[in-house]
Each structure stands twice: as structure tokens, then as C-alpha cells.
Amino acid sequence: MHFTQELELFPGKKVTQLLFKEVKNAAVLRKSAVEGKINGALINPTMLVSPFQVLVAANKAVHLQTIEKMKTRSLYSEIIFNLSPTNNISEAFKRFGISDGDDSVMVVVVHDKDESQLLSDITSKVEGRQVPVEDVSSLSDAAKIKKLYKVTPAEETCGTLLDAVICRMAIKDVL
Amino acid sequence: MAQHGGTAAVLEAAELLKQGAEARLYRTRFLGRPAIVKQRFPKRYRHPLLDEKLSQRRTAQEVRSILRCRRAGISAPVVYFVDHTSHCIFLEELVGSSTVRDYIGSHRDLELDRLAERVGQILARMHDEDVIHGDLTTSNMLLRRGTEDGKVDLVLIDFGLSYISALPEDKGVDLYVLEKAFLSTHPNTEALFQKLLDSYARSSNKSAAVLKKLDEVRLRGRKRSMVG
């Protein structure tokens, strides 16, 4: 159900995503994440087009952590920040982090070798139904995403919504 | 350069596709997808501080122009990741695409007329966005077959020398550079290039001033006279 991808630029580092629906304890999860008790980033799946979007954010976060140029305090907050098209940190959390009433959540974990322990930790904390990560596309709110990333109708003629989102995430620091 | 670890190690294992004076192109994989890396390597002949600054600026300018084009609906490769410390841009690899250069060498009149028409339209749209490509050649235009509809998509690549300008002069020089490259790569194609220009003229309502400048530039060359 979960999806793991190695970061080619950082051999040994992997990113695992887990998607949950019908989540009942979003408020508790958010609180533990803020307190640093959850070893992962909690993302609002309605703002995600594809798991690839999360990978791009995670790769950039690990890169910035390696060169000590992160804009936020932890690797997991940096992943959430990297998803946002703007450089406003609190806005990034508001849009891409989870809110207390949410009923779905994408959990992102960056790890070295064996992830089974980390993953069982996560699944034990989330009160919800785990679904395949690819299902994220059925949860995404395309209209909201287009508005936030300012995707023009013209741009969609030369590529997908995912392409448009990825470009903005990759380029936002030099705009 | 230990701090560049990640990117440098990947490039060592990657396949070198091209080496130019400004950058190297590698083929690799990025997050499981085929990707091209454009690396602006350090130039020993420049002062290190100047070299760093130039590489930084050109890398930033290149990705900005790509986004500006895509926003306007002009196809350019998707930017996956920019490493500002090693001056590397990770781009989508356009798998199965061919250059306009090869296409011209292997197709007949009717198809080429259609192509010239397309190129003229796209360049007009790009100039309407005030993007000056800076290095227009038939090798920097790719043809990609659409994934579903089978339609052929024209993709502009290599925005390494691009910049933003609204001046007809700059747009005229952009077309002049293409004309020189076009006619020397493809002998006896004056009529075809004229079709490209005609299409450019029809597609932009700012084209009259640009084509007038193109005539001036043809007489004097790419560089403006600094006499007087």
C-alpha cells in the first residue's frame, strides 16, 4: 500500500508515502506532529496531484538539509514548505499541512535502510483506513490547486497540471 | 567539493551526452524518471568569484525563461530540480523526440511548409511574452509526438542565453541568429525560411516592428554599430 522511492542524489536515502482515508484523529495527529512526536510530514492530500509532487519536495528538502540551507526548522516542515509556490512559511502550513477536521492524510517519511519499524509506528498512530498511495489523485482538488499555483489555461495546453506544479516548486526560490 | 556530494556523485555515473563551452549535458534518472542534467561547470579562465556569479545568474535566468514560456503555453522541458550550489538543472527528458534539424533533412516540401508555419507561430508567441531565446537553431527545437492524440508538439530547449526584453531590436536579432543558423545548416531553404517569417508576421501584431529591425540587422550584422 505504501510507496517507497530511493533518492538517486542521496544514495541510501528513501522516501516512503502512506495515504489514509476516513481519518478520525486528525487533531491529535497534528498536535503530535507539531510537538515532534511523529517521525514524518503530515500533508493535506487534497493539495496533491501525484506522489511525484511529494518526492520532488522531499528531494529538495534533503538537498537543502545537506547543504544546511533549510528555510524551516526540520526536514519534515521543509517538505511541507517546498510544496508551496510561495515563500510564506505559515501559509505553506495552512495550505499543505493538515487541519484538525481533515478526514484524509498523506504521511511522508524519509529514512535510511529498513522502514518497517517506522511504518508500523505511523500506522499505529493514525486512526483511519490505509489506501494505495496512487489514490491521492482521486482526492486532489484540481480547482484549488490551479488557483493556488496560478496555473493558466494556456499552460495546460503544453503539459499536465502535475508538470505545472513541479516547475513552480522547483523554481520558486529564483522567481 | 564535498558539499555538492549528491549531484556530483550522480553525474560521475551518468552518461555524458554533450559538452559545450558553457555547460555539460548528462542523461540520468531523477526520482524514477528519465532526466537530463545541465551542469554549468566551473570555468578556470574566469576569476572564481565572477565565475560563481555568472553561473548562478545564468542558471536562474534559464529556469525563469522556461517557466515564462510554459505559462504562455509554449512547450519547454519541465524543470524537476535546481541545485544552485553545483549549478545543475534537472530537466524532463523528452524521450523519443527528434530535432527540427533532423526533420528538415528527412522530409518533403509539404510537411516542411507545415513545420515552418508552426515554428513561426511559436516564436511569435514567445516574443509576445518578451522572451528572447538567444540561441535559436534548428537543433534547439524538438518535435515530440503527443502521448495520446499522436499530434506533434514543438518543444523549445536550451534557454541558457535567454533573457527578457520587449525591444523589437532584440527580437529582430533573435530571428537573425535563427536565419543565419537555418540557412547554413539547411542550404537552399530561403523560401522555406521566408514561410517561417510570413507565419511569424501573421501570428503577432507586434511583428511589423520586429521584421523591420530584422532587415536593418541583416545589413549591419548582429552587433549594433557603436560609431557616433
GROMACS .gro file of C-alpha atoms in nm:
model
  403
    1MET     CA    1   0.000   0.000   0.000
    2HIS     CA    2   0.281   0.239   0.083
    3PHE     CA    3   0.515   0.368  -0.185
    4THR     CA    4   0.891   0.389  -0.140
    5GLN     CA    5   1.131   0.564  -0.376
    6GLU     CA    6   1.505   0.599  -0.338
    7LEU     CA    7   1.653   0.947  -0.384
    8GLU     CA    8   1.911   0.897  -0.659
    9LEU     CA    9   2.100   1.208  -0.548
   10PHE     CA   10   2.136   1.078  -0.193
   11PRO     CA   11   2.217   0.707  -0.215
   12GLY     CA   12   2.073   0.514   0.077
   13LYS     CA   13   1.805   0.776   0.147
   14LYS     CA   14   1.449   0.674   0.076
   15VAL     CA   15   1.112   0.842   0.085
   16THR     CA   16   0.804   0.646   0.183
   17GLN     CA   17   0.449   0.774   0.145
   18LEU     CA   18   0.140   0.637   0.318
   19LEU     CA   19  -0.212   0.754   0.241
   20PHE     CA   20  -0.502   0.729   0.485
   21LYS     CA   21  -0.872   0.794   0.434
   22GLU     CA   22  -1.155   0.817   0.690
   23VAL     CA   23  -0.911   0.955   0.944
   24LYS     CA   24  -1.075   1.024   1.280
   25ASN     CA   25  -0.790   1.169   1.485
   26ALA     CA   26  -0.653   1.446   1.263
   27ALA     CA   27  -0.642   1.695   1.552
   28VAL     CA   28  -0.437   1.458   1.769
   29LEU     CA   29  -0.204   1.377   1.479
   30ARG     CA   30  -0.149   1.743   1.401
   31LYS     CA   31  -0.068   1.814   1.764
   32SER     CA   32   0.185   1.529   1.786
   33ALA     CA   33   0.346   1.643   1.461
   34VAL     CA   34   0.384   1.996   1.595
   35GLU     CA   35   0.541   1.853   1.911
   36GLY     CA   36   0.777   1.645   1.701
   37LYS     CA   37   0.635   1.314   1.825
   38ILE     CA   38   0.562   1.189   1.476
   39ASN     CA   39   0.856   1.098   1.262
   40GLY     CA   40   0.707   1.220   0.936
   41ALA     CA   41   0.539   1.503   0.748
   42LEU     CA   42   0.158   1.514   0.751
   43ILE     CA   43   0.021   1.654   0.428
   44ASN     CA   44  -0.327   1.752   0.318
   45PRO     CA   45  -0.385   1.519   0.018
   46THR     CA   46  -0.639   1.748  -0.150
   47MET     CA   47  -0.345   1.974  -0.247
   48LEU     CA   48  -0.153   1.689  -0.410
   49VAL     CA   49  -0.174   1.595  -0.777
   50SER     CA   50   0.052   1.291  -0.759
   51PRO     CA   51   0.302   1.114  -0.530
   52PHE     CA   52   0.575   1.252  -0.759
   53GLN     CA   53   0.499   1.601  -0.628
   54VAL     CA   54   0.583   1.483  -0.276
   55LEU     CA   55   0.905   1.321  -0.398
   56VAL     CA   56   1.019   1.647  -0.559
   57ALA     CA   57   0.953   1.832  -0.233
   58ALA     CA   58   1.130   1.566  -0.027
   59ASN     CA   59   1.434   1.555  -0.255
   60LYS     CA   60   1.471   1.932  -0.231
   61ALA     CA   61   1.432   1.920   0.147
   62VAL     CA   62   1.708   1.657   0.184
   63HIS     CA   63   1.928   1.860  -0.052
   64LEU     CA   64   1.880   2.180   0.149
   65GLN     CA   65   1.938   1.992   0.473
   66THR     CA   66   2.266   1.853   0.335
   67ILE     CA   67   2.395   2.199   0.241
   68GLU     CA   68   2.248   2.348   0.561
   69LYS     CA   69   2.023   2.593   0.380
   70MET     CA   70   1.680   2.489   0.504
   71LYS     CA   71   1.428   2.768   0.549
   72THR     CA   72   1.236   2.592   0.827
   73ARG     CA   73   1.337   2.409   1.144
   74SER     CA   74   1.308   2.045   1.046
   75LEU     CA   75   1.327   1.820   0.743
   76TYR     CA   76   0.955   1.745   0.768
   77SER     CA   77   0.846   2.106   0.790
   78GLU     CA   78   1.077   2.177   0.496
   79ILE     CA   79   0.894   1.916   0.284
   80ILE     CA   80   0.563   2.094   0.350
   81PHE     CA   81   0.723   2.433   0.279
   82ASN     CA   82   0.869   2.306  -0.052
   83LEU     CA   83   0.525   2.206  -0.177
   84SER     CA   84   0.407   2.564  -0.157
   85PRO     CA   85   0.451   2.802  -0.453
   86THR     CA   86   0.523   3.094  -0.220
   87ASN     CA   87   0.794   3.168   0.035
   88ASN     CA   88   0.548   3.226   0.317
   89ILE     CA   89   0.601   2.956   0.579
   90SER     CA   90   0.279   2.991   0.777
   91GLU     CA   91   0.076   2.999   0.458
   92ALA     CA   92   0.250   2.679   0.342
   93PHE     CA   93   0.150   2.504   0.664
   94LYS     CA   94  -0.205   2.628   0.638
   95ARG     CA   95  -0.247   2.506   0.279
   96PHE     CA   96  -0.036   2.192   0.271
   97GLY     CA   97  -0.031   2.076   0.632
   98ILE     CA   98  -0.332   1.901   0.782
   99SER     CA   99  -0.609   2.076   0.973
  100ASP     CA  100  -0.796   1.945   1.274
  101GLY     CA  101  -1.110   1.848   1.086
  102ASP     CA  102  -0.943   1.668   0.792
  103ASP     CA  103  -1.052   1.313   0.714
  104SER     CA  104  -0.758   1.215   0.493
  105VAL     CA  105  -0.383   1.247   0.536
  106MET     CA  106  -0.065   1.169   0.341
  107VAL     CA  107   0.225   1.075   0.566
  108VAL     CA  108   0.578   1.119   0.428
  109VAL     CA  109   0.879   0.956   0.591
  110VAL     CA  110   1.245   0.999   0.495
  111HIS     CA  111   1.461   0.710   0.613
  112ASP     CA  112   1.778   0.513   0.550
  113LYS     CA  113   1.750   0.138   0.521
  114ASP     CA  114   1.475  -0.057   0.683
  115GLU     CA  115   1.148   0.125   0.722
  116SER     CA  116   0.921  -0.145   0.868
  117GLN     CA  117   0.951  -0.017   1.227
  118LEU     CA  118   0.890   0.346   1.121
  119LEU     CA  119   0.589   0.247   0.915
  120SER     CA  120   0.425   0.039   1.187
  121ASP     CA  121   0.475   0.336   1.423
  122ILE     CA  122   0.283   0.557   1.180
  123THR     CA  123   0.004   0.311   1.110
  124SER     CA  124  -0.046   0.256   1.483
  125LYS     CA  125  -0.092   0.628   1.540
  126VAL     CA  126  -0.333   0.702   1.255
  127GLU     CA  127  -0.695   0.602   1.318
  128GLY     CA  128  -0.803   0.557   0.960
  129ARG     CA  129  -0.809   0.327   0.660
  130GLN     CA  130  -0.484   0.297   0.467
  131VAL     CA  131  -0.532   0.308   0.088
  132PRO     CA  132  -0.286   0.282  -0.204
  133VAL     CA  133  -0.078   0.599  -0.243
  134GLU     CA  134  -0.180   0.634  -0.611
  135ASP     CA  135  -0.536   0.702  -0.491
  136VAL     CA  136  -0.418   1.050  -0.398
  137SER     CA  137  -0.519   1.172  -0.743
  138SER     CA  138  -0.883   1.093  -0.663
  139LEU     CA  139  -0.864   1.315  -0.355
  140SER     CA  140  -0.697   1.614  -0.521
  141ASP     CA  141  -0.891   1.937  -0.558
  142ALA     CA  142  -0.778   2.048  -0.904
  143ALA     CA  143  -0.959   2.382  -0.894
  144LYS     CA  144  -0.797   2.479  -0.563
  145ILE     CA  145  -0.454   2.364  -0.684
  146LYS     CA  146  -0.479   2.565  -1.006
  147LYS     CA  147  -0.579   2.873  -0.813
  148LEU     CA  148  -0.302   2.847  -0.556
  149TYR     CA  149  -0.025   2.772  -0.806
  150LYS     CA  150  -0.171   3.024  -1.054
  151VAL     CA  151  -0.180   2.774  -1.341
  152THR     CA  152  -0.311   2.938  -1.659
  153PRO     CA  153  -0.537   2.759  -1.909
  154ALA     CA  154  -0.266   2.820  -2.173
  155GLU     CA  155  -0.013   2.629  -1.964
  156GLU     CA  156  -0.236   2.325  -1.956
  157THR     CA  157  -0.217   2.306  -2.334
  158CYS     CA  158   0.158   2.231  -2.318
  159GLY     CA  159   0.165   1.996  -2.022
  160THR     CA  160  -0.022   1.838  -1.734
  161LEU     CA  161  -0.124   2.004  -1.409
  162LEU     CA  162   0.149   1.800  -1.241
  163ASP     CA  163   0.411   1.947  -1.479
  164ALA     CA  164   0.295   2.299  -1.396
  165VAL     CA  165   0.306   2.233  -1.022
  166ILE     CA  166   0.650   2.068  -1.032
  167CYS     CA  167   0.801   2.358  -1.229
  168ARG     CA  168   0.678   2.615  -0.980
  169MET     CA  169   0.803   2.415  -0.683
  170ALA     CA  170   1.147   2.375  -0.840
  171ILE     CA  171   1.181   2.737  -0.947
  172LYS     CA  172   1.012   2.928  -0.662
  173ASP     CA  173   1.336   3.040  -0.497
  174VAL     CA  174   1.456   3.231  -0.804
  175LEU     CA  175   1.129   3.391  -0.906
  176MET     CA  176   3.372   1.980  -0.324
  177ALA     CA  177   3.221   1.759  -0.059
  178GLN     CA  178   2.915   1.975  -0.003
  179HIS     CA  179   2.799   1.913  -0.359
  180GLY     CA  180   2.820   1.540  -0.285
  181GLY     CA  181   2.475   1.438  -0.406
  182THR     CA  182   2.471   1.587  -0.753
  183ALA     CA  183   2.842   1.540  -0.825
  184ALA     CA  184   2.828   1.168  -0.744
  185VAL     CA  185   2.525   1.117  -0.969
  186LEU     CA  186   2.691   1.295  -1.261
  187GLU     CA  187   3.000   1.077  -1.232
  188ALA     CA  188   2.786   0.773  -1.303
  189ALA     CA  189   2.567   0.947  -1.562
  190GLU     CA  190   2.605   0.929  -1.937
  191LEU     CA  191   2.763   1.243  -2.085
  192LEU     CA  192   2.554   1.348  -2.384
  193LYS     CA  193   2.709   1.676  -2.485
  194GLN     CA  194   2.980   1.911  -2.383
  195GLY     CA  195   2.969   2.276  -2.477
  196ALA     CA  196   3.168   2.580  -2.377
  197GLU     CA  197   2.915   2.676  -2.111
  198ALA     CA  198   2.773   2.352  -1.977
  199ARG     CA  199   2.764   1.972  -1.997
  200LEU     CA  200   2.454   1.765  -2.056
  201TYR     CA  201   2.407   1.430  -1.886
  202ARG     CA  202   2.140   1.166  -1.904
  203THR     CA  203   2.028   1.020  -1.572
  204ARG     CA  204   1.724   0.926  -1.368
  205PHE     CA  205   1.552   1.155  -1.123
  206LEU     CA  206   1.303   1.010  -0.874
  207GLY     CA  207   1.250   0.718  -1.109
  208ARG     CA  208   1.200   0.923  -1.425
  209PRO     CA  209   1.436   0.973  -1.720
  210ALA     CA  210   1.602   1.311  -1.683
  211ILE     CA  211   1.861   1.541  -1.837
  212VAL     CA  212   2.104   1.732  -1.619
  213LYS     CA  213   2.256   2.057  -1.743
  214GLN     CA  214   2.564   2.136  -1.542
  215ARG     CA  215   2.740   2.472  -1.565
  216PHE     CA  216   3.088   2.357  -1.473
  217PRO     CA  217   3.347   2.594  -1.321
  218LYS     CA  218   3.545   2.791  -1.580
  219ARG     CA  219   3.910   2.804  -1.482
  220TYR     CA  220   3.978   3.102  -1.708
  221ARG     CA  221   3.748   3.327  -1.506
  222HIS     CA  222   3.802   3.476  -1.166
  223PRO     CA  223   3.633   3.235  -0.921
  224LEU     CA  224   3.400   3.500  -0.779
  225LEU     CA  225   3.290   3.617  -1.122
  226ASP     CA  226   3.251   3.258  -1.239
  227GLU     CA  227   3.027   3.174  -0.945
  228LYS     CA  228   2.812   3.482  -1.002
  229LEU     CA  229   2.773   3.420  -1.376
  230SER     CA  230   2.683   3.054  -1.331
  231GLN     CA  231   2.434   3.146  -1.060
  232ARG     CA  232   2.264   3.412  -1.274
  233ARG     CA  233   2.253   3.208  -1.592
  234THR     CA  234   2.111   2.905  -1.413
  235ALA     CA  235   1.839   3.120  -1.257
  236GLN     CA  236   1.764   3.300  -1.583
  237GLU     CA  237   1.739   2.974  -1.775
  238VAL     CA  238   1.474   2.825  -1.546
  239ARG     CA  239   1.283   3.154  -1.527
  240SER     CA  240   1.254   3.169  -1.906
  241ILE     CA  241   1.138   2.807  -1.921
  242LEU     CA  242   0.859   2.881  -1.673
  243ARG     CA  243   0.763   3.201  -1.855
  244CYS     CA  244   0.729   3.010  -2.182
  245ARG     CA  245   0.531   2.727  -2.027
  246ARG     CA  246   0.293   2.974  -1.865
  247ALA     CA  247   0.218   3.111  -2.210
  248GLY     CA  248   0.153   2.764  -2.346
  249ILE     CA  249   0.487   2.728  -2.527
  250SER     CA  250   0.629   2.381  -2.468
  251ALA     CA  251   0.964   2.366  -2.290
  252PRO     CA  252   1.107   2.087  -2.072
  253VAL     CA  253   0.965   2.051  -1.720
  254VAL     CA  254   1.215   2.162  -1.453
  255TYR     CA  255   1.239   1.895  -1.183
  256PHE     CA  256   1.506   2.035  -0.955
  257VAL     CA  257   1.767   2.312  -0.946
  258ASP     CA  258   2.089   2.268  -0.749
  259HIS     CA  259   2.217   2.621  -0.701
  260THR     CA  260   2.541   2.508  -0.538
  261SER     CA  261   2.666   2.294  -0.826
  262HIS     CA  262   2.471   2.495  -1.086
  263CYS     CA  263   2.280   2.197  -1.216
  264ILE     CA  264   1.933   2.194  -1.365
  265PHE     CA  265   1.743   1.865  -1.369
  266LEU     CA  266   1.502   1.861  -1.663
  267GLU     CA  267   1.248   1.621  -1.802
  268GLU     CA  268   1.398   1.405  -2.077
  269LEU     CA  269   1.194   1.429  -2.396
  270VAL     CA  270   1.209   1.062  -2.475
  271GLY     CA  271   1.161   0.974  -2.840
  272SER     CA  272   1.183   1.331  -2.967
  273SER     CA  273   1.383   1.440  -3.269
  274THR     CA  274   1.533   1.775  -3.361
  275VAL     CA  275   1.380   2.004  -3.621
  276ARG     CA  276   1.724   1.986  -3.782
  277ASP     CA  277   1.690   1.613  -3.849
  278TYR     CA  278   1.328   1.653  -3.953
  279ILE     CA  279   1.416   1.907  -4.220
  280GLY     CA  280   1.684   1.677  -4.356
  281SER     CA  281   1.443   1.388  -4.399
  282HIS     CA  282   1.107   1.533  -4.505
  283ARG     CA  283   0.949   1.675  -4.819
  284ASP     CA  284   0.813   2.016  -4.909
  285LEU     CA  285   0.456   1.987  -4.793
  286GLU     CA  286   0.548   1.868  -4.444
  287LEU     CA  287   0.822   2.127  -4.418
  288ASP     CA  288   0.581   2.408  -4.506
  289ARG     CA  289   0.359   2.298  -4.220
  290LEU     CA  290   0.658   2.287  -3.987
  291ALA     CA  291   0.775   2.636  -4.087
  292GLU     CA  292   0.424   2.759  -4.018
  293ARG     CA  293   0.433   2.607  -3.665
  294VAL     CA  294   0.779   2.741  -3.584
  295GLY     CA  295   0.677   3.092  -3.694
  296GLN     CA  296   0.369   3.080  -3.471
  297ILE     CA  297   0.556   2.957  -3.165
  298LEU     CA  298   0.835   3.212  -3.199
  299ALA     CA  299   0.580   3.491  -3.240
  300ARG     CA  300   0.408   3.378  -2.922
  301MET     CA  301   0.741   3.359  -2.738
  302HIS     CA  302   0.835   3.711  -2.848
  303ASP     CA  303   0.492   3.837  -2.746
  304GLU     CA  304   0.586   3.718  -2.396
  305ASP     CA  305   0.909   3.919  -2.431
  306VAL     CA  306   1.124   3.608  -2.404
  307ILE     CA  307   1.434   3.634  -2.622
  308HIS     CA  308   1.574   3.283  -2.670
  309GLY     CA  309   1.924   3.399  -2.760
  310ASP     CA  310   2.033   3.081  -2.937
  311LEU     CA  311   1.764   2.984  -3.186
  312THR     CA  312   1.881   2.700  -3.408
  313THR     CA  313   1.702   2.403  -3.560
  314SER     CA  314   1.887   2.183  -3.307
  315ASN     CA  315   1.729   2.371  -3.018
  316MET     CA  316   1.379   2.287  -3.136
  317LEU     CA  317   1.248   1.937  -3.073
  318LEU     CA  318   0.950   1.755  -3.212
  319ARG     CA  319   0.769   1.533  -2.966
  320ARG     CA  320   0.487   1.301  -3.053
  321GLY     CA  321   0.190   1.365  -2.825
  322THR     CA  322   0.121   1.088  -2.576
  323GLU     CA  323  -0.245   1.031  -2.660
  324ASP     CA  324  -0.356   1.222  -2.968
  325GLY     CA  325  -0.045   1.145  -3.176
  326LYS     CA  326  -0.014   1.514  -3.263
  327VAL     CA  327   0.336   1.651  -3.293
  328ASP     CA  328   0.439   1.910  -3.037
  329LEU     CA  329   0.718   2.163  -3.094
  330VAL     CA  330   0.935   2.199  -2.785
  331LEU     CA  331   1.193   2.475  -2.740
  332ILE     CA  332   1.508   2.383  -2.548
  333ASP     CA  333   1.832   2.542  -2.425
  334PHE     CA  334   1.731   2.874  -2.273
  335GLY     CA  335   2.088   2.920  -2.150
  336LEU     CA  336   2.133   3.252  -2.333
  337SER     CA  337   1.777   3.373  -2.294
  338TYR     CA  338   1.661   3.696  -2.139
  339ILE     CA  339   1.355   3.915  -2.110
  340SER     CA  340   1.320   4.215  -2.340
  341ALA     CA  341   1.038   4.397  -2.515
  342LEU     CA  342   1.267   4.568  -2.770
  343PRO     CA  343   1.200   4.494  -3.140
  344GLU     CA  344   1.578   4.517  -3.182
  345ASP     CA  345   1.637   4.216  -2.954
  346LYS     CA  346   1.360   4.016  -3.118
  347GLY     CA  347   1.498   4.105  -3.462
  348VAL     CA  348   1.844   3.983  -3.362
  349ASP     CA  349   1.687   3.663  -3.224
  350LEU     CA  350   1.534   3.596  -3.568
  351TYR     CA  351   1.857   3.696  -3.741
  352VAL     CA  352   2.053   3.440  -3.539
  353LEU     CA  353   1.798   3.177  -3.643
  354GLU     CA  354   1.814   3.283  -4.007
  355LYS     CA  355   2.195   3.250  -4.011
  356ALA     CA  356   2.184   2.912  -3.840
  357PHE     CA  357   1.892   2.790  -4.050
  358LEU     CA  358   2.037   2.879  -4.390
  359SER     CA  359   2.384   2.747  -4.310
  360THR     CA  360   2.254   2.418  -4.167
  361HIS     CA  361   1.998   2.368  -4.444
  362PRO     CA  362   2.130   2.501  -4.778
  363ASN     CA  363   1.881   2.633  -5.034
  364THR     CA  364   1.596   2.680  -4.792
  365GLU     CA  365   1.549   3.055  -4.836
  366ALA     CA  366   1.189   3.002  -4.949
  367LEU     CA  367   1.116   2.780  -4.650
  368PHE     CA  368   1.260   3.033  -4.407
  369GLN     CA  369   1.053   3.304  -4.571
  370LYS     CA  370   0.744   3.095  -4.499
  371LEU     CA  371   0.851   3.082  -4.135
  372LEU     CA  372   0.881   3.461  -4.129
  373ASP     CA  373   0.544   3.504  -4.303
  374SER     CA  374   0.383   3.288  -4.037
  375TYR     CA  375   0.562   3.489  -3.765
  376ALA     CA  376   0.428   3.809  -3.923
  377ARG     CA  377   0.071   3.679  -3.924
  378SER     CA  378   0.084   3.543  -3.568
  379SER     CA  379   0.191   3.852  -3.379
  380ASN     CA  380   0.054   4.201  -3.401
  381LYS     CA  381   0.390   4.339  -3.292
  382SER     CA  382   0.568   4.163  -3.578
  383ALA     CA  383   0.593   4.459  -3.818
  384ALA     CA  384   0.844   4.644  -3.599
  385VAL     CA  385   1.044   4.326  -3.541
  386LEU     CA  386   1.069   4.236  -3.910
  387LYS     CA  387   1.168   4.592  -3.993
  388LYS     CA  388   1.450   4.559  -3.739
  389LEU     CA  389   1.543   4.223  -3.892
  390ASP     CA  390   1.601   4.400  -4.225
  391GLU     CA  391   1.828   4.651  -4.055
  392VAL     CA  392   2.018   4.380  -3.871
  393ARG     CA  393   2.073   4.187  -4.195
  394LEU     CA  394   2.252   4.488  -4.340
  395ARG     CA  395   2.475   4.555  -4.044
  396GLY     CA  396   2.511   4.218  -3.866
  397ARG     CA  397   2.415   4.111  -3.517
  398LYS     CA  398   2.611   4.380  -3.333
  399ARG     CA  399   2.493   4.736  -3.332
  400SER     CA  400   2.729   4.998  -3.467
  401MET     CA  401   2.885   5.195  -3.184
  402VAL     CA  402   3.015   5.471  -3.409
  403GLY     CA  403   2.888   5.823  -3.346
   0.00000   0.00000   0.00000
